[in-house]
Amino acid sequence: MSDQDTNLTPEAFTDRQKAVLDCALQLLVEGGEKALTTAAIARAAGCSKESLYKWFGDRDGLLTAIVARQASKVRAPEALNGPFSRETLIRELYQFAENLLQVISSDVSLALNRLAIGQASRGDATLGQLLLKRGRGRIGAQTTLLLKEAMAQGYLKQSDAGSAYDVLYGLVLKDLHVRLLLGDQLKKAEQDYAAAGKQAVDDFMKLYAASTE
């Protein structure tokens, strides 16, 4: 892994770097792994290969930045400062669930996951580990903090916050991701992410909401 890995945080990307990474993601969608070369990215983004190396380091560093850029599109709720209401908690979870469904179902996320699966089947789990760490891991850590604080404020039953997050994540995605990866063409009615996310959070609250009595 590139020495620059620890510095590649989505918050540190400039607008220009974000645009370059988005070009790389689109190349991946359109042409797969073979299209994801520094020459092709530089050409599509209108920058030099030298700039790519300066910003992201070697190919592993570039790949790490690409994953970080896509993962940053999931707006995971952060632990809120100070006391917050039960309604605020639920609103934050609704927004998180809807956004997670939108990003996970995008052509870019599907292309990244298919590439990771293909590489892992050939014995290279590098991209898969990146997706787990910078995708689900980052999102999970932030959301778990919110759930932990909600438990401390008495809105959720006292439980392991990490396990509670795993349940929430499963309720939101169900088997949607697997179906999409396998090429399932979902009906338009099934793509109401706001309604699906709301239902998932409501189901989660039925399991974890603390008694108000």
Short mmCIF file of C-alpha atoms in Angstrom, two decimals:
data_model
loop_
_atom_site.label_atom_id
_atom_site.label_comp_id
_atom_site.label_asym_id
_atom_site.label_seq_id
_atom_site.Cartn_x
_atom_site.Cartn_y
_atom_site.Cartn_z
CA MET A 1 0.00 0.00 0.00
CA SER A 2 1.16 3.52 -0.75
CA ASP A 3 2.87 5.52 1.96
CA GLN A 4 0.31 8.23 1.26
CA ASP A 5 -2.56 5.97 2.34
CA THR A 6 -2.94 7.52 5.78
CA ASN A 7 -3.27 11.00 4.26
CA LEU A 8 -5.95 10.11 1.76
CA THR A 9 -9.07 11.30 3.53
CA PRO A 10 -12.13 12.54 1.60
CA GLU A 11 -12.08 15.79 3.56
CA ALA A 12 -8.55 16.53 2.30
CA PHE A 13 -9.42 16.25 -1.40
CA THR A 14 -9.56 19.49 -3.35
CA ASP A 15 -12.40 20.10 -5.80
CA ARG A 16 -9.98 19.37 -8.64
CA GLN A 17 -8.92 16.07 -7.09
CA LYS A 18 -12.56 15.09 -6.53
CA ALA A 19 -13.28 15.76 -10.21
CA VAL A 20 -10.31 13.60 -11.25
CA LEU A 21 -11.42 10.75 -8.99
CA ASP A 22 -14.96 10.98 -10.35
CA CYS A 23 -13.53 10.65 -13.87
CA ALA A 24 -11.68 7.53 -12.73
CA LEU A 25 -14.88 6.08 -11.27
CA GLN A 26 -16.74 6.72 -14.52
CA LEU A 27 -13.98 5.02 -16.50
CA LEU A 28 -14.36 1.99 -14.24
CA VAL A 29 -18.11 1.88 -14.88
CA GLU A 30 -17.68 2.19 -18.64
CA GLY A 31 -14.65 0.00 -19.23
CA GLY A 32 -13.92 -2.08 -16.16
CA GLU A 33 -10.51 -2.69 -14.65
CA LYS A 34 -8.63 -2.46 -17.97
CA ALA A 35 -9.84 1.10 -18.46
CA LEU A 36 -8.49 2.20 -15.08
CA THR A 37 -4.96 3.24 -16.08
CA THR A 38 -3.13 6.39 -15.12
CA ALA A 39 -2.88 7.38 -18.78
CA ALA A 40 -6.62 6.96 -19.33
CA ILE A 41 -7.50 8.80 -16.12
CA ALA A 42 -5.16 11.67 -16.95
CA ARG A 43 -6.60 11.93 -20.44
CA ALA A 44 -10.23 11.85 -19.29
CA ALA A 45 -9.63 14.31 -16.47
CA GLY A 46 -7.45 16.67 -18.47
CA CYS A 47 -4.46 16.46 -16.16
CA SER A 48 -0.97 14.99 -16.33
CA LYS A 49 0.15 11.61 -15.03
CA GLU A 50 2.68 13.50 -12.97
CA SER A 51 -0.16 15.27 -11.18
CA LEU A 52 -1.80 11.92 -10.41
CA TYR A 53 1.42 10.60 -8.88
CA LYS A 54 1.91 13.81 -6.92
CA TRP A 55 -1.61 13.75 -5.51
CA PHE A 56 -2.15 10.05 -4.91
CA GLY A 57 1.19 8.27 -5.11
CA ASP A 58 1.42 4.89 -6.82
CA ARG A 59 -1.43 2.83 -8.30
CA ASP A 60 -2.40 1.49 -4.89
CA GLY A 61 -2.59 5.03 -3.57
CA LEU A 62 -4.77 6.05 -6.49
CA LEU A 63 -7.05 3.08 -5.90
CA THR A 64 -7.30 3.97 -2.22
CA ALA A 65 -8.29 7.52 -3.13
CA ILE A 66 -10.91 6.27 -5.60
CA VAL A 67 -12.49 4.09 -2.92
CA ALA A 68 -12.34 6.89 -0.35
CA ARG A 69 -14.02 9.27 -2.80
CA GLN A 70 -16.90 6.90 -3.48
CA ALA A 71 -17.31 5.98 0.19
CA SER A 72 -17.52 9.67 1.11
CA LYS A 73 -20.78 9.90 -0.82
CA VAL A 74 -22.50 7.96 1.96
CA ARG A 75 -23.37 10.63 4.51
CA ALA A 76 -23.09 8.63 7.70
CA PRO A 77 -24.60 10.37 10.73
CA GLU A 78 -22.07 11.53 13.28
CA ALA A 79 -22.45 11.58 17.03
CA LEU A 80 -24.43 14.74 17.74
CA ASN A 81 -22.99 17.30 20.12
CA GLY A 82 -24.95 17.52 23.34
CA PRO A 83 -28.45 16.21 24.04
CA PHE A 84 -30.74 15.55 21.09
CA SER A 85 -34.34 14.42 20.74
CA ARG A 86 -35.71 11.04 19.74
CA GLU A 87 -37.13 12.71 16.64
CA THR A 88 -33.67 14.00 15.70
CA LEU A 89 -32.24 10.49 16.07
CA ILE A 90 -34.89 9.00 13.80
CA ARG A 91 -34.48 11.78 11.23
CA GLU A 92 -30.72 11.20 11.13
CA LEU A 93 -31.25 7.46 10.64
CA TYR A 94 -33.85 8.03 7.90
CA GLN A 95 -31.41 10.23 5.98
CA PHE A 96 -28.59 7.76 6.46
CA ALA A 97 -30.67 4.79 5.27
CA GLU A 98 -31.93 6.55 2.14
CA ASN A 99 -28.48 7.80 1.20
CA LEU A 100 -26.87 4.39 1.81
CA LEU A 101 -29.37 2.74 -0.52
CA GLN A 102 -28.77 5.36 -3.22
CA VAL A 103 -24.98 5.06 -3.12
CA ILE A 104 -24.82 1.27 -2.80
CA SER A 105 -27.20 0.89 -5.75
CA SER A 106 -25.24 3.24 -8.02
CA ASP A 107 -23.41 1.99 -11.09
CA VAL A 108 -20.12 3.16 -9.57
CA SER A 109 -20.50 1.19 -6.33
CA LEU A 110 -21.58 -1.90 -8.24
CA ALA A 111 -18.57 -1.61 -10.55
CA LEU A 112 -16.19 -1.27 -7.61
CA ASN A 113 -17.67 -4.26 -5.82
CA ARG A 114 -17.66 -6.43 -8.94
CA LEU A 115 -14.01 -5.54 -9.49
CA ALA A 116 -13.17 -6.40 -5.87
CA ILE A 117 -14.99 -9.73 -6.11
CA GLY A 118 -13.19 -10.59 -9.35
CA GLN A 119 -9.80 -9.74 -7.89
CA ALA A 120 -10.50 -11.68 -4.70
CA SER A 121 -11.38 -14.76 -6.75
CA ARG A 122 -7.87 -14.50 -8.23
CA GLY A 123 -6.29 -14.26 -4.77
CA ASP A 124 -5.95 -10.47 -4.55
CA ALA A 125 -8.13 -9.08 -1.75
CA THR A 126 -6.54 -5.60 -1.74
CA LEU A 127 -9.52 -3.75 -3.19
CA GLY A 128 -11.98 -5.76 -1.12
CA GLN A 129 -10.15 -4.83 2.07
CA LEU A 130 -10.15 -1.18 1.01
CA LEU A 131 -13.90 -1.25 0.46
CA LEU A 132 -14.45 -2.84 3.86
CA LYS A 133 -12.15 -0.41 5.67
CA ARG A 134 -12.93 2.87 3.95
CA GLY A 135 -16.53 2.05 3.02
CA ARG A 136 -18.48 -0.06 5.47
CA GLY A 137 -15.89 0.39 8.23
CA ARG A 138 -15.95 4.20 8.14
CA ILE A 139 -19.72 4.38 7.82
CA GLY A 140 -20.20 1.83 10.57
CA ALA A 141 -17.87 3.58 13.00
CA GLN A 142 -19.67 6.91 12.62
CA THR A 143 -23.17 5.47 12.84
CA THR A 144 -22.24 3.28 15.81
CA LEU A 145 -21.20 6.39 17.73
CA LEU A 146 -24.65 7.87 17.16
CA LEU A 147 -26.37 4.67 18.31
CA LYS A 148 -24.16 4.50 21.39
CA GLU A 149 -25.05 8.07 22.31
CA ALA A 150 -28.74 7.35 21.71
CA MET A 151 -28.46 4.44 24.15
CA ALA A 152 -26.78 6.71 26.70
CA GLN A 153 -29.65 9.21 26.37
CA GLY A 154 -32.25 6.49 26.83
CA TYR A 155 -33.74 6.39 23.33
CA LEU A 156 -32.48 2.89 22.55
CA LYS A 157 -32.24 -0.20 24.71
CA GLN A 158 -28.85 -0.77 26.29
CA SER A 159 -27.04 -3.13 23.93
CA ASP A 160 -23.80 -3.49 22.03
CA ALA A 161 -23.87 -0.52 19.66
CA GLY A 162 -21.76 -2.32 17.06
CA SER A 163 -24.16 -5.25 16.94
CA ALA A 164 -27.10 -2.85 16.75
CA TYR A 165 -25.47 -1.18 13.75
CA ASP A 166 -25.05 -4.56 12.03
CA VAL A 167 -28.79 -5.13 12.45
CA LEU A 168 -29.60 -1.67 11.08
CA TYR A 169 -27.30 -2.17 8.09
CA GLY A 170 -28.90 -5.52 7.32
CA LEU A 171 -32.42 -4.12 7.59
CA VAL A 172 -31.55 -1.27 5.21
CA LEU A 173 -29.87 -3.31 2.47
CA LYS A 174 -31.57 -6.69 2.92
CA ASP A 175 -30.58 -8.66 -0.22
CA LEU A 176 -30.67 -5.62 -2.51
CA HIS A 177 -26.92 -5.40 -3.04
CA VAL A 178 -26.54 -9.07 -3.90
CA ARG A 179 -29.43 -8.89 -6.35
CA LEU A 180 -27.97 -5.86 -8.09
CA LEU A 181 -24.51 -7.41 -8.28
CA LEU A 182 -26.06 -10.44 -9.94
CA GLY A 183 -27.68 -8.22 -12.56
CA ASP A 184 -31.23 -8.10 -11.24
CA GLN A 185 -33.14 -5.34 -13.02
CA LEU A 186 -35.30 -3.97 -10.24
CA LYS A 187 -38.66 -2.44 -11.02
CA LYS A 188 -38.96 1.31 -10.67
CA ALA A 189 -41.36 0.93 -7.76
CA GLU A 190 -38.70 -0.98 -5.86
CA GLN A 191 -36.29 1.93 -6.13
CA ASP A 192 -38.14 4.24 -3.72
CA TYR A 193 -35.14 4.55 -1.45
CA ALA A 194 -36.77 7.03 0.91
CA ALA A 195 -39.66 4.65 1.63
CA ALA A 196 -37.37 1.63 1.89
CA GLY A 197 -35.01 3.45 4.23
CA LYS A 198 -37.87 4.66 6.41
CA GLN A 199 -39.26 1.14 6.69
CA ALA A 200 -35.85 -0.22 7.67
CA VAL A 201 -35.40 2.38 10.41
CA ASP A 202 -38.95 1.83 11.68
CA ASP A 203 -38.24 -1.90 11.90
CA PHE A 204 -34.97 -1.17 13.71
CA MET A 205 -36.76 1.04 16.23
CA LYS A 206 -39.30 -1.71 16.92
CA LEU A 207 -36.38 -3.91 17.94
CA TYR A 208 -34.23 -1.39 19.80
CA ALA A 209 -36.38 1.55 20.96
CA ALA A 210 -36.36 1.92 24.73
CA SER A 211 -39.70 1.79 26.50
CA THR A 212 -41.24 5.21 27.08
CA GLU A 213 -43.28 3.99 30.03
#
